[in-house]
Amino acid sequence: MQAFRTRIRSQLEQRRENQLNRQLNVVTRGNQLMIEQHGDLWVNFSSNNYLGLANDSSLIEAWQNGLTLFGAGSSASSLVTGFSTPHLMLEHQLCDWLGYERAILFNSGFSANQAMLFTLLEKGDRLLQDKLNHASLIEAGMLSSASMTRFKHNDVQDLNRKLHRENTPAFIVTEGVFSMDGDCAPLSDIALQIRDGDLWAVDDAHGLGVMEGEGRGSCAAAQVKPDLLIATFGKALGMSGAAIMCNAELGEYLTQCARHHVYSTAMPPAQAYALSHAITLVQTQQWRRDRLDELSEHFHHRFRQFSGCVETTTPIKPVILGDAESALNCAQFMRENGQWVSAIRPPTVAKGTARIRITLTALHQPTHIDALAQKFEQWMDVYHG
Ligand SMILES: Cc1ncc(COP(=O)(O)O)c(C=O)c1O
C-alpha cells in the first residue's frame, strides 16, 4: 500500500514541477458563448460545441419532452430491456443520414473506440493507426492483443510502406479531423491504400456535423465510405454519446460481442430522442456551417500575422507556442482579459508543440475574434518583449 502512495505522490509532484498539472474548471451555467464562473464572464473559445447546439432551445425542449415520454434512465443494458423506440429511431436516422446499414449506440466516443478495437482485433492481427489518433484509440490498440504500428501523421506513403511490409490483412484507423491540430486526414488517398480483406475505420468526432452538406462529415466530403465510421455526439451535435456505423454483419457482431455495449447501461431514451432532433437540426440548419466558414476566414485574416498560428479549414485553430510554460502563460493572460482559451500541453500533444487551442462556434461574432486577436497581440508584446 505504501508503495502505491509513494508512487502516486511522486508522480503528482512531478506533474506540478513540469507545469503539466491540470485543473477542473467548474462552469456555472453550462457551456455557452460566455463561460461564467462565480459571476465572472469570459468569451468561450474552448468548447467543441461547433454548431452552437448545446444550448439550443428546441434541443432542450426535445430532451424535456423525451424525459416526459420515456423517463429519466434506460434502466438496463441494450440487450436486456434498455433499448427502446427512441434508440431504434435514432439508429435508423443515423443510417439514413450517413449511409450505413447499422448504428450501434454507445455512451461516449471513448467507449465506442475502445469497443471497436477490443472486439474486432485478435492475437496475430495487425493494427495501423495514425500517430496522432485520439488517446481512446491508441490506448485500445496498445491494450489489444493485436500488434500495433503507428504511421506518420497524415502520411499516406508511410502508411503504404507499413501496410505492405506483410501480406496479411490489417485494420487501419484514422480520424477525419484531428482534434488538437484541426487538420483533415487525406481520406481519399488513404481509401486507395485499403486492400481487399483490410478493415478501415474513421473516427469523425470533429468532422461530423461540421463538414459537407447536411453535416455528413469528413468521409462524405472526401467521397469515401470506410467499413466503420465513429459518429460522436459530444461535439457538433451538442450532446453526448456515440455510434459505430457499419454493415449489418459487423453490426450484429458488435451487438453480440462488444463488451461496452453488452455490459453497460444503455443511454437514456430521452437522450436518444433528443439526439434525433439534434441530427435534424444539423441536417437542416446549413446557416450554422456557413457562419463557421465566415468566422474561419475572419480568424485567419486576424491571426495570420502571428507565427505559430496554423491555418485550418475546420473550426479548430491551434496556435503553437512551444513549451508548456508559454502555453500556460498565454492562456492565463487571456483569461485575465476575458478570453477563455485552452492551453494544451504534453502528453496530449508532442513535447515542444504546446499550444493554445482556439475553437470557433456558430455562436461567435467577428468582433469576438477581433478582441481575441488584440489580446493575443498584447500577450506577445508582454511575453516576448
Ligand atoms: C477524435 C476523438 N475521438 C473520440 C473522442 C471521445 O469522445 P467522447 O468525448 O464522446 O468520449 C474524442 C473526444 O475528445 C475525440 O476528440
mmCIF file of C-alpha atoms and ligand atoms in Angstrom:
data_model
loop_
_atom_site.group_PDB
_atom_site.id
_atom_site.type_symbol
_atom_site.label_atom_id
_atom_site.label_comp_id
_atom_site.label_asym_id
_atom_site.label_seq_id
_atom_site.Cartn_x
_atom_site.Cartn_y
_atom_site.Cartn_z
ATOM 1 C CA MET A 1 0.000 0.000 0.000
ATOM 2 C CA GLN A 2 2.854 2.323 0.956
ATOM 3 C CA ALA A 3 4.423 1.710 -2.488
ATOM 4 C CA PHE A 4 1.218 2.859 -4.220
ATOM 5 C CA ARG A 5 1.029 6.001 -2.087
ATOM 6 C CA THR A 6 4.685 6.897 -2.646
ATOM 7 C CA ARG A 7 4.368 6.417 -6.390
ATOM 8 C CA ILE A 8 1.167 8.443 -6.678
ATOM 9 C CA ARG A 9 2.577 11.267 -4.549
ATOM 10 C CA SER A 10 5.808 11.433 -6.534
ATOM 11 C CA GLN A 11 4.017 11.371 -9.894
ATOM 12 C CA LEU A 12 1.695 14.192 -8.832
ATOM 13 C CA GLU A 13 4.724 16.166 -7.628
ATOM 14 C CA GLN A 14 6.459 15.606 -10.963
ATOM 15 C CA ARG A 15 3.438 16.834 -12.916
ATOM 16 C CA ARG A 16 3.373 20.012 -10.849
ATOM 17 C CA GLU A 17 7.109 20.584 -11.351
ATOM 18 C CA ASN A 18 6.779 20.115 -15.132
ATOM 19 C CA GLN A 19 3.827 22.507 -15.303
ATOM 20 C CA LEU A 20 1.655 19.637 -16.512
ATOM 21 C CA ASN A 21 -0.824 19.706 -13.671
ATOM 22 C CA ARG A 22 -4.406 20.237 -14.826
ATOM 23 C CA GLN A 23 -7.385 21.737 -13.091
ATOM 24 C CA LEU A 24 -11.086 21.066 -13.036
ATOM 25 C CA ASN A 25 -12.913 24.234 -14.069
ATOM 26 C CA VAL A 26 -16.353 24.499 -12.578
ATOM 27 C CA VAL A 27 -18.507 26.366 -15.087
ATOM 28 C CA THR A 28 -21.646 27.866 -13.569
ATOM 29 C CA ARG A 29 -24.238 27.919 -16.332
ATOM 30 C CA GLY A 30 -23.192 25.339 -18.874
ATOM 31 C CA ASN A 31 -21.111 25.649 -21.983
ATOM 32 C CA GLN A 32 -22.449 28.692 -23.793
ATOM 33 C CA LEU A 33 -20.943 31.559 -25.771
ATOM 34 C CA MET A 34 -19.970 33.126 -22.456
ATOM 35 C CA ILE A 35 -18.409 30.997 -19.740
ATOM 36 C CA GLU A 36 -19.482 32.009 -16.258
ATOM 37 C CA GLN A 37 -17.606 31.248 -13.058
ATOM 38 C CA HIS A 38 -18.640 32.798 -9.750
ATOM 39 C CA GLY A 39 -20.262 35.736 -11.551
ATOM 40 C CA ASP A 40 -17.289 36.451 -13.871
ATOM 41 C CA LEU A 41 -17.690 36.087 -17.639
ATOM 42 C CA TRP A 42 -15.324 35.042 -20.437
ATOM 43 C CA VAL A 43 -15.840 34.571 -24.168
ATOM 44 C CA ASN A 44 -15.703 30.814 -24.680
ATOM 45 C CA PHE A 45 -13.120 29.776 -27.280
ATOM 46 C CA SER A 46 -12.677 26.334 -25.747
ATOM 47 C CA SER A 47 -15.722 24.226 -26.465
ATOM 48 C CA ASN A 48 -16.404 21.631 -29.151
ATOM 49 C CA ASN A 49 -19.943 22.963 -29.455
ATOM 50 C CA TYR A 50 -19.087 23.909 -33.053
ATOM 51 C CA LEU A 51 -22.629 24.472 -34.286
ATOM 52 C CA GLY A 52 -23.800 26.075 -31.050
ATOM 53 C CA LEU A 53 -26.447 23.420 -30.438
ATOM 54 C CA ALA A 54 -25.634 22.595 -26.795
ATOM 55 C CA ASN A 55 -27.966 25.318 -25.574
ATOM 56 C CA ASP A 56 -30.405 25.451 -28.475
ATOM 57 C CA SER A 57 -33.872 25.981 -27.002
ATOM 58 C CA SER A 58 -35.570 23.466 -29.319
ATOM 59 C CA LEU A 59 -32.976 20.819 -28.390
ATOM 60 C CA ILE A 60 -33.511 21.451 -24.686
ATOM 61 C CA GLU A 61 -37.244 21.164 -25.277
ATOM 62 C CA ALA A 62 -36.771 17.892 -27.174
ATOM 63 C CA TRP A 63 -34.798 16.427 -24.257
ATOM 64 C CA GLN A 64 -37.503 17.641 -21.829
ATOM 65 C CA ASN A 65 -40.219 16.046 -23.971
ATOM 66 C CA GLY A 66 -38.172 12.864 -24.102
ATOM 67 C CA LEU A 67 -37.999 12.814 -20.319
ATOM 68 C CA THR A 68 -41.771 13.181 -20.070
ATOM 69 C CA LEU A 69 -42.387 10.444 -22.619
ATOM 70 C CA PHE A 70 -39.709 7.906 -21.625
ATOM 71 C CA GLY A 71 -38.456 8.708 -18.120
ATOM 72 C CA ALA A 72 -35.037 9.565 -16.780
ATOM 73 C CA GLY A 73 -32.971 6.497 -17.492
ATOM 74 C CA SER A 74 -32.864 3.351 -19.612
ATOM 75 C CA SER A 75 -32.526 1.150 -16.503
ATOM 76 C CA ALA A 76 -30.738 -1.716 -18.274
ATOM 77 C CA SER A 77 -28.209 -2.572 -20.926
ATOM 78 C CA SER A 78 -29.389 -2.675 -24.538
ATOM 79 C CA LEU A 79 -29.660 -6.470 -24.754
ATOM 80 C CA VAL A 80 -31.759 -6.671 -21.575
ATOM 81 C CA THR A 81 -34.527 -4.028 -21.571
ATOM 82 C CA GLY A 82 -32.556 -0.787 -22.039
ATOM 83 C CA PHE A 83 -33.161 -0.407 -25.794
ATOM 84 C CA SER A 84 -36.419 1.354 -26.618
ATOM 85 C CA THR A 85 -38.217 3.018 -29.516
ATOM 86 C CA PRO A 86 -36.177 6.262 -29.477
ATOM 87 C CA HIS A 87 -32.946 4.224 -29.650
ATOM 88 C CA LEU A 88 -34.259 2.353 -32.687
ATOM 89 C CA MET A 89 -35.441 5.572 -34.345
ATOM 90 C CA LEU A 90 -32.050 7.154 -33.723
ATOM 91 C CA GLU A 91 -30.282 4.148 -35.199
ATOM 92 C CA HIS A 92 -32.437 4.337 -38.354
ATOM 93 C CA GLN A 93 -31.945 8.077 -38.661
ATOM 94 C CA LEU A 94 -28.155 7.737 -38.359
ATOM 95 C CA CYS A 95 -28.155 5.016 -41.015
ATOM 96 C CA ASP A 96 -30.177 7.138 -43.448
ATOM 97 C CA TRP A 97 -28.041 10.213 -42.788
ATOM 98 C CA LEU A 98 -24.631 8.584 -43.040
ATOM 99 C CA GLY A 99 -25.392 5.744 -45.462
ATOM 100 C CA TYR A 100 -24.756 2.625 -43.354
ATOM 101 C CA GLU A 101 -26.816 -0.455 -42.532
ATOM 102 C CA ARG A 102 -26.296 -0.375 -38.778
ATOM 103 C CA ALA A 103 -25.571 2.120 -35.998
ATOM 104 C CA ILE A 104 -24.500 0.629 -32.670
ATOM 105 C CA LEU A 105 -25.007 3.141 -29.862
ATOM 106 C CA PHE A 106 -22.545 3.845 -27.040
ATOM 107 C CA ASN A 107 -22.456 6.250 -24.110
ATOM 108 C CA SER A 108 -19.318 8.006 -25.334
ATOM 109 C CA GLY A 109 -16.904 8.224 -28.238
ATOM 110 C CA PHE A 110 -14.210 6.899 -25.925
ATOM 111 C CA SER A 111 -16.130 3.699 -25.235
ATOM 112 C CA ALA A 112 -17.156 3.294 -28.907
ATOM 113 C CA ASN A 113 -13.497 3.451 -29.967
ATOM 114 C CA GLN A 114 -12.385 1.046 -27.289
ATOM 115 C CA ALA A 115 -15.254 -1.344 -28.031
ATOM 116 C CA MET A 116 -14.444 -1.325 -31.743
ATOM 117 C CA LEU A 117 -10.783 -2.224 -31.316
ATOM 118 C CA PHE A 118 -11.146 -4.658 -28.419
ATOM 119 C CA THR A 119 -13.976 -6.519 -30.154
ATOM 120 C CA LEU A 120 -12.673 -6.719 -33.694
ATOM 121 C CA LEU A 121 -8.982 -7.421 -33.044
ATOM 122 C CA GLU A 122 -7.458 -10.750 -32.090
ATOM 123 C CA LYS A 123 -3.969 -12.037 -31.368
ATOM 124 C CA GLY A 124 -1.878 -12.029 -34.531
ATOM 125 C CA ASP A 125 -3.867 -9.196 -36.179
ATOM 126 C CA ARG A 126 -2.143 -6.080 -37.476
ATOM 127 C CA LEU A 127 -3.368 -2.639 -36.484
ATOM 128 C CA LEU A 128 -2.130 0.531 -38.189
ATOM 129 C CA GLN A 129 -3.025 3.858 -36.641
ATOM 130 C CA ASP A 130 -2.204 7.469 -37.405
ATOM 131 C CA LYS A 131 0.369 8.603 -34.850
ATOM 132 C CA LEU A 132 -1.904 11.413 -33.648
ATOM 133 C CA ASN A 133 -5.069 9.383 -33.181
ATOM 134 C CA HIS A 134 -7.084 10.092 -30.055
ATOM 135 C CA ALA A 135 -5.980 8.549 -26.742
ATOM 136 C CA SER A 136 -9.006 6.208 -26.738
ATOM 137 C CA LEU A 137 -7.799 4.619 -29.991
ATOM 138 C CA ILE A 138 -4.102 4.499 -29.195
ATOM 139 C CA GLU A 139 -4.712 3.093 -25.731
ATOM 140 C CA ALA A 140 -7.121 0.437 -27.009
ATOM 141 C CA GLY A 141 -4.610 -0.522 -29.682
ATOM 142 C CA MET A 142 -1.845 -0.895 -27.110
ATOM 143 C CA LEU A 143 -4.003 -2.947 -24.781
ATOM 144 C CA SER A 144 -5.480 -5.131 -27.527
ATOM 145 C CA SER A 145 -3.872 -8.421 -28.447
ATOM 146 C CA ALA A 146 -3.071 -7.184 -31.977
ATOM 147 C CA SER A 147 0.339 -5.819 -32.911
ATOM 148 C CA MET A 148 0.039 -2.079 -33.402
ATOM 149 C CA THR A 149 2.127 0.141 -35.671
ATOM 150 C CA ARG A 150 1.693 3.882 -35.865
ATOM 151 C CA PHE A 151 2.181 5.591 -39.216
ATOM 152 C CA LYS A 152 3.400 9.183 -39.507
ATOM 153 C CA HIS A 153 0.642 11.716 -39.135
ATOM 154 C CA ASN A 154 -1.377 12.036 -42.375
ATOM 155 C CA ASP A 155 1.498 10.423 -44.290
ATOM 156 C CA VAL A 156 0.000 8.107 -46.906
ATOM 157 C CA GLN A 157 3.403 6.932 -48.127
ATOM 158 C CA ASP A 158 4.390 5.848 -44.646
ATOM 159 C CA LEU A 159 1.030 4.071 -44.287
ATOM 160 C CA ASN A 160 1.626 2.344 -47.622
ATOM 161 C CA ARG A 161 5.133 1.218 -46.599
ATOM 162 C CA LYS A 162 3.962 -0.161 -43.275
ATOM 163 C CA LEU A 163 0.854 -1.776 -44.758
ATOM 164 C CA HIS A 164 2.873 -3.648 -47.392
ATOM 165 C CA ARG A 165 5.542 -4.914 -45.026
ATOM 166 C CA GLU A 166 3.385 -8.034 -44.755
ATOM 167 C CA ASN A 167 0.736 -9.589 -46.956
ATOM 168 C CA THR A 168 -1.645 -10.224 -44.082
ATOM 169 C CA PRO A 169 -4.778 -8.068 -43.781
ATOM 170 C CA ALA A 170 -4.627 -5.084 -41.471
ATOM 171 C CA PHE A 171 -7.043 -2.868 -39.536
ATOM 172 C CA ILE A 172 -6.351 0.778 -40.430
ATOM 173 C CA VAL A 173 -7.656 3.567 -38.207
ATOM 174 C CA THR A 174 -7.529 7.323 -38.641
ATOM 175 C CA GLU A 175 -9.502 10.367 -37.614
ATOM 176 C CA GLY A 176 -11.369 12.569 -40.074
ATOM 177 C CA VAL A 177 -10.357 15.830 -38.362
ATOM 178 C CA PHE A 178 -7.595 15.813 -35.758
ATOM 179 C CA SER A 179 -8.732 17.327 -32.512
ATOM 180 C CA MET A 180 -5.572 19.131 -31.433
ATOM 181 C CA ASP A 181 -4.363 20.253 -34.882
ATOM 182 C CA GLY A 182 -7.642 20.859 -36.693
ATOM 183 C CA ASP A 183 -6.235 19.349 -39.884
ATOM 184 C CA CYS A 184 -8.049 16.801 -42.057
ATOM 185 C CA ALA A 185 -6.869 13.291 -42.924
ATOM 186 C CA PRO A 186 -6.182 12.653 -46.636
ATOM 187 C CA LEU A 187 -9.125 10.263 -46.691
ATOM 188 C CA SER A 188 -9.431 9.810 -50.453
ATOM 189 C CA ASP A 189 -5.737 8.850 -50.684
ATOM 190 C CA ILE A 190 -5.997 6.564 -47.675
ATOM 191 C CA ALA A 191 -9.019 4.870 -49.281
ATOM 192 C CA LEU A 192 -6.836 3.948 -52.261
ATOM 193 C CA GLN A 193 -4.442 2.073 -49.961
ATOM 194 C CA ILE A 194 -7.095 -0.170 -48.446
ATOM 195 C CA ARG A 195 -6.894 -3.699 -49.893
ATOM 196 C CA ASP A 196 -9.482 -6.471 -50.040
ATOM 197 C CA GLY A 197 -9.535 -8.070 -46.636
ATOM 198 C CA ASP A 198 -8.360 -4.969 -44.739
ATOM 199 C CA LEU A 199 -10.707 -3.179 -42.381
ATOM 200 C CA TRP A 200 -10.771 0.622 -42.330
ATOM 201 C CA ALA A 201 -12.234 2.828 -39.609
ATOM 202 C CA VAL A 202 -12.537 6.623 -39.390
ATOM 203 C CA ASP A 203 -13.275 8.403 -36.118
ATOM 204 C CA ASP A 204 -15.079 11.548 -37.277
ATOM 205 C CA ALA A 205 -15.672 13.094 -33.848
ATOM 206 C CA HIS A 206 -14.693 16.578 -35.079
ATOM 207 C CA GLY A 207 -15.874 16.395 -38.697
ATOM 208 C CA LEU A 208 -19.428 15.171 -38.181
ATOM 209 C CA GLY A 209 -21.958 17.981 -38.328
ATOM 210 C CA VAL A 210 -19.344 20.485 -39.434
ATOM 211 C CA MET A 211 -18.304 19.266 -42.855
ATOM 212 C CA GLU A 212 -20.186 18.631 -46.091
ATOM 213 C CA GLY A 213 -23.867 19.082 -46.981
ATOM 214 C CA GLU A 214 -26.204 18.142 -44.129
ATOM 215 C CA GLY A 215 -23.098 17.900 -41.930
ATOM 216 C CA ARG A 216 -22.403 14.339 -43.054
ATOM 217 C CA GLY A 217 -18.770 14.804 -42.136
ATOM 218 C CA SER A 218 -15.268 14.218 -43.436
ATOM 219 C CA CYS A 219 -15.927 10.948 -45.232
ATOM 220 C CA ALA A 220 -18.843 12.352 -47.212
ATOM 221 C CA ALA A 221 -16.676 15.401 -48.035
ATOM 222 C CA ALA A 222 -13.928 13.098 -49.363
ATOM 223 C CA GLN A 223 -16.485 10.798 -51.045
ATOM 224 C CA VAL A 224 -15.240 7.710 -49.236
ATOM 225 C CA LYS A 225 -17.005 5.093 -47.170
ATOM 226 C CA PRO A 226 -14.856 3.341 -44.564
ATOM 227 C CA ASP A 227 -16.010 -0.036 -43.188
ATOM 228 C CA LEU A 228 -16.558 1.617 -39.816
ATOM 229 C CA LEU A 229 -17.351 5.238 -39.055
ATOM 230 C CA ILE A 230 -17.395 6.508 -35.483
ATOM 231 C CA ALA A 231 -20.022 9.206 -35.091
ATOM 232 C CA THR A 232 -19.608 11.148 -31.852
ATOM 233 C CA PHE A 233 -22.437 13.216 -30.371
ATOM 234 C CA GLY A 234 -20.497 15.315 -27.835
ATOM 235 C CA LYS A 235 -19.101 17.851 -30.305
ATOM 236 C CA ALA A 236 -21.150 19.434 -33.120
ATOM 237 C CA LEU A 237 -24.364 17.681 -32.067
ATOM 238 C CA GLY A 238 -24.117 19.454 -28.711
ATOM 239 C CA MET A 239 -24.934 16.392 -26.597
ATOM 240 C CA SER A 240 -23.031 13.197 -25.766
ATOM 241 C CA GLY A 241 -22.801 9.551 -26.773
ATOM 242 C CA ALA A 242 -21.597 7.924 -29.986
ATOM 243 C CA ALA A 243 -22.367 5.294 -32.597
ATOM 244 C CA ILE A 244 -20.313 2.873 -34.632
ATOM 245 C CA MET A 245 -21.678 2.910 -38.180
ATOM 246 C CA CYS A 246 -21.063 -0.274 -40.159
ATOM 247 C CA ASN A 247 -22.647 -3.007 -42.284
ATOM 248 C CA ALA A 248 -25.239 -5.473 -40.967
ATOM 249 C CA GLU A 249 -22.786 -8.280 -40.243
ATOM 250 C CA LEU A 250 -20.266 -6.133 -38.355
ATOM 251 C CA GLY A 251 -23.194 -4.518 -36.537
ATOM 252 C CA GLU A 252 -24.509 -7.900 -35.446
ATOM 253 C CA TYR A 253 -21.048 -8.949 -34.264
ATOM 254 C CA LEU A 254 -20.618 -5.737 -32.239
ATOM 255 C CA THR A 255 -24.125 -6.083 -30.809
ATOM 256 C CA GLN A 256 -23.321 -9.590 -29.621
ATOM 257 C CA CYS A 257 -19.716 -9.145 -28.539
ATOM 258 C CA ALA A 258 -18.774 -5.505 -27.811
ATOM 259 C CA ARG A 259 -18.450 -5.539 -24.049
ATOM 260 C CA HIS A 260 -19.017 -1.759 -23.701
ATOM 261 C CA HIS A 261 -22.377 -2.376 -25.392
ATOM 262 C CA VAL A 262 -23.356 -5.666 -23.771
ATOM 263 C CA TYR A 263 -22.363 -4.821 -20.189
ATOM 264 C CA SER A 264 -23.185 -1.113 -19.947
ATOM 265 C CA THR A 265 -26.483 0.646 -19.217
ATOM 266 C CA ALA A 266 -27.926 1.987 -22.477
ATOM 267 C CA MET A 267 -28.065 5.758 -22.934
ATOM 268 C CA PRO A 268 -31.288 7.270 -21.528
ATOM 269 C CA PRO A 269 -34.115 7.018 -24.094
ATOM 270 C CA ALA A 270 -34.772 10.748 -23.611
ATOM 271 C CA GLN A 271 -31.213 11.395 -24.784
ATOM 272 C CA ALA A 272 -31.736 9.234 -27.874
ATOM 273 C CA TYR A 273 -34.980 11.129 -28.517
ATOM 274 C CA ALA A 274 -33.198 14.497 -28.255
ATOM 275 C CA LEU A 275 -30.304 13.253 -30.401
ATOM 276 C CA SER A 276 -32.771 12.585 -33.212
ATOM 277 C CA HIS A 277 -33.797 16.222 -33.002
ATOM 278 C CA ALA A 278 -30.127 17.322 -32.920
ATOM 279 C CA ILE A 279 -29.489 15.418 -36.157
ATOM 280 C CA THR A 280 -32.472 17.086 -37.818
ATOM 281 C CA LEU A 281 -31.087 20.497 -36.788
ATOM 282 C CA VAL A 282 -27.634 19.574 -38.118
ATOM 283 C CA GLN A 283 -29.121 18.413 -41.420
ATOM 284 C CA THR A 284 -31.415 21.360 -41.986
ATOM 285 C CA GLN A 285 -29.583 24.379 -40.500
ATOM 286 C CA GLN A 286 -26.873 24.975 -43.097
ATOM 287 C CA TRP A 287 -26.537 28.558 -41.820
ATOM 288 C CA ARG A 288 -24.530 27.242 -38.841
ATOM 289 C CA ARG A 289 -21.868 25.755 -41.141
ATOM 290 C CA ASP A 290 -21.907 28.892 -43.321
ATOM 291 C CA ARG A 291 -21.335 31.026 -40.222
ATOM 292 C CA LEU A 292 -18.390 28.826 -39.231
ATOM 293 C CA ASP A 293 -16.833 29.252 -42.688
ATOM 294 C CA GLU A 294 -17.147 33.041 -42.461
ATOM 295 C CA LEU A 295 -15.678 33.090 -38.944
ATOM 296 C CA SER A 296 -12.824 30.824 -40.001
ATOM 297 C CA GLU A 297 -11.886 33.201 -42.795
ATOM 298 C CA HIS A 298 -12.058 36.160 -40.445
ATOM 299 C CA PHE A 299 -9.940 34.321 -37.874
ATOM 300 C CA HIS A 300 -7.131 33.718 -40.354
ATOM 301 C CA HIS A 301 -7.347 37.276 -41.585
ATOM 302 C CA ARG A 302 -6.646 38.414 -37.992
ATOM 303 C CA PHE A 303 -4.268 35.675 -36.803
ATOM 304 C CA ARG A 304 -2.186 35.004 -39.932
ATOM 305 C CA GLN A 305 0.355 37.593 -38.768
ATOM 306 C CA PHE A 306 1.265 35.580 -35.645
ATOM 307 C CA SER A 307 3.924 32.902 -36.008
ATOM 308 C CA GLY A 308 2.686 29.585 -34.650
ATOM 309 C CA CYS A 309 -0.831 30.121 -35.986
ATOM 310 C CA VAL A 310 -1.725 27.127 -38.151
ATOM 311 C CA GLU A 311 -4.265 27.671 -40.937
ATOM 312 C CA THR A 312 -7.017 25.071 -40.918
ATOM 313 C CA THR A 313 -10.294 24.580 -42.761
ATOM 314 C CA THR A 314 -12.059 23.432 -39.592
ATOM 315 C CA PRO A 315 -13.213 25.378 -36.501
ATOM 316 C CA ILE A 316 -10.154 24.114 -34.578
ATOM 317 C CA LYS A 317 -7.386 26.736 -34.620
ATOM 318 C CA PRO A 318 -4.123 25.807 -32.918
ATOM 319 C CA VAL A 319 -1.508 28.450 -32.157
ATOM 320 C CA ILE A 320 1.701 26.589 -31.414
ATOM 321 C CA LEU A 321 3.847 28.251 -28.764
ATOM 322 C CA GLY A 322 6.428 25.541 -27.990
ATOM 323 C CA ASP A 323 6.928 24.901 -24.307
ATOM 324 C CA ALA A 324 4.253 24.208 -21.719
ATOM 325 C CA GLU A 325 5.152 27.352 -19.773
ATOM 326 C CA SER A 326 4.408 29.688 -22.721
ATOM 327 C CA ALA A 327 1.083 27.966 -23.408
ATOM 328 C CA LEU A 328 0.076 28.255 -19.753
ATOM 329 C CA ASN A 329 1.212 31.847 -19.550
ATOM 330 C CA CYS A 330 -0.755 32.761 -22.676
ATOM 331 C CA ALA A 331 -3.940 31.010 -21.522
ATOM 332 C CA GLN A 332 -3.628 32.724 -18.138
ATOM 333 C CA PHE A 333 -3.110 36.169 -19.729
ATOM 334 C CA MET A 334 -6.083 35.642 -21.995
ATOM 335 C CA ARG A 335 -8.184 34.567 -19.046
ATOM 336 C CA GLU A 336 -7.269 37.705 -17.142
ATOM 337 C CA ASN A 337 -8.507 39.574 -20.192
ATOM 338 C CA GLY A 338 -11.909 37.976 -20.652
ATOM 339 C CA GLN A 339 -10.961 35.267 -23.190
ATOM 340 C CA TRP A 340 -11.180 31.565 -22.381
ATOM 341 C CA VAL A 341 -8.739 29.550 -24.473
ATOM 342 C CA SER A 342 -7.205 26.197 -23.533
ATOM 343 C CA ALA A 343 -3.513 25.534 -23.012
ATOM 344 C CA ILE A 344 -2.751 22.109 -24.497
ATOM 345 C CA ARG A 345 0.444 20.527 -23.246
ATOM 346 C CA PRO A 346 2.260 17.204 -23.416
ATOM 347 C CA PRO A 347 1.327 14.395 -23.130
ATOM 348 C CA THR A 348 -1.812 15.454 -25.058
ATOM 349 C CA VAL A 349 0.485 16.881 -27.775
ATOM 350 C CA ALA A 350 4.157 16.162 -28.562
ATOM 351 C CA LYS A 351 6.882 17.786 -26.490
ATOM 352 C CA GLY A 352 7.850 21.197 -27.861
ATOM 353 C CA THR A 353 4.432 21.732 -29.503
ATOM 354 C CA ALA A 354 2.446 23.041 -26.529
ATOM 355 C CA ARG A 355 -0.195 25.365 -27.825
ATOM 356 C CA ILE A 356 -3.338 27.260 -27.227
ATOM 357 C CA ARG A 357 -6.277 25.603 -28.916
ATOM 358 C CA ILE A 358 -8.903 28.066 -30.068
ATOM 359 C CA THR A 359 -12.243 26.713 -31.228
ATOM 360 C CA LEU A 360 -14.856 28.656 -33.129
ATOM 361 C CA THR A 361 -18.573 28.073 -32.853
ATOM 362 C CA ALA A 362 -21.561 29.330 -34.817
ATOM 363 C CA LEU A 363 -22.359 31.482 -31.752
ATOM 364 C CA HIS A 364 -19.302 33.736 -32.177
ATOM 365 C CA GLN A 365 -19.304 37.074 -33.980
ATOM 366 C CA PRO A 366 -16.342 38.530 -35.924
ATOM 367 C CA THR A 367 -15.976 41.141 -33.147
ATOM 368 C CA HIS A 368 -15.225 38.341 -30.656
ATOM 369 C CA ILE A 369 -12.349 37.255 -32.890
ATOM 370 C CA ASP A 370 -11.125 40.850 -33.199
ATOM 371 C CA ALA A 371 -10.978 41.175 -29.407
ATOM 372 C CA LEU A 372 -9.208 37.819 -29.114
ATOM 373 C CA ALA A 373 -6.571 38.811 -31.692
ATOM 374 C CA GLN A 374 -5.999 42.134 -29.941
ATOM 375 C CA LYS A 375 -5.427 40.398 -26.586
ATOM 376 C CA PHE A 376 -3.146 37.831 -28.202
ATOM 377 C CA GLU A 377 -1.028 40.617 -29.693
ATOM 378 C CA GLN A 378 -0.780 42.245 -26.261
ATOM 379 C CA TRP A 379 0.365 38.935 -24.781
ATOM 380 C CA MET A 380 3.046 38.586 -27.460
ATOM 381 C CA ASP A 381 4.315 42.088 -26.603
ATOM 382 C CA VAL A 382 4.367 41.390 -22.862
ATOM 383 C CA TYR A 383 5.797 37.865 -23.070
ATOM 384 C CA HIS A 384 8.321 38.265 -25.850
ATOM 385 C CA GLY A 385 9.071 41.918 -25.174
HETATM 386 C C1 LIG B 1 -11.114 12.219 -32.017
HETATM 387 C C2 LIG B 1 -11.883 11.887 -30.782
HETATM 388 N N1 LIG B 1 -12.390 10.653 -30.656
HETATM 389 C C3 LIG B 1 -13.089 10.313 -29.567
HETATM 390 C C4 LIG B 1 -13.300 11.184 -28.537
HETATM 391 C C5 LIG B 1 -14.045 10.760 -27.325
HETATM 392 O O1 LIG B 1 -15.371 11.113 -27.457
HETATM 393 P P1 LIG B 1 -16.266 11.330 -26.161
HETATM 394 O O2 LIG B 1 -15.926 12.675 -25.624
HETATM 395 O O3 LIG B 1 -17.650 11.185 -26.657
HETATM 396 O O4 LIG B 1 -15.884 10.236 -25.204
HETATM 397 C C6 LIG B 1 -12.828 12.500 -28.637
HETATM 398 C C7 LIG B 1 -13.129 13.474 -27.571
HETATM 399 O O5 LIG B 1 -12.395 14.145 -27.007
HETATM 400 C C8 LIG B 1 -12.072 12.850 -29.778
HETATM 401 O O6 LIG B 1 -11.544 14.075 -29.898
#
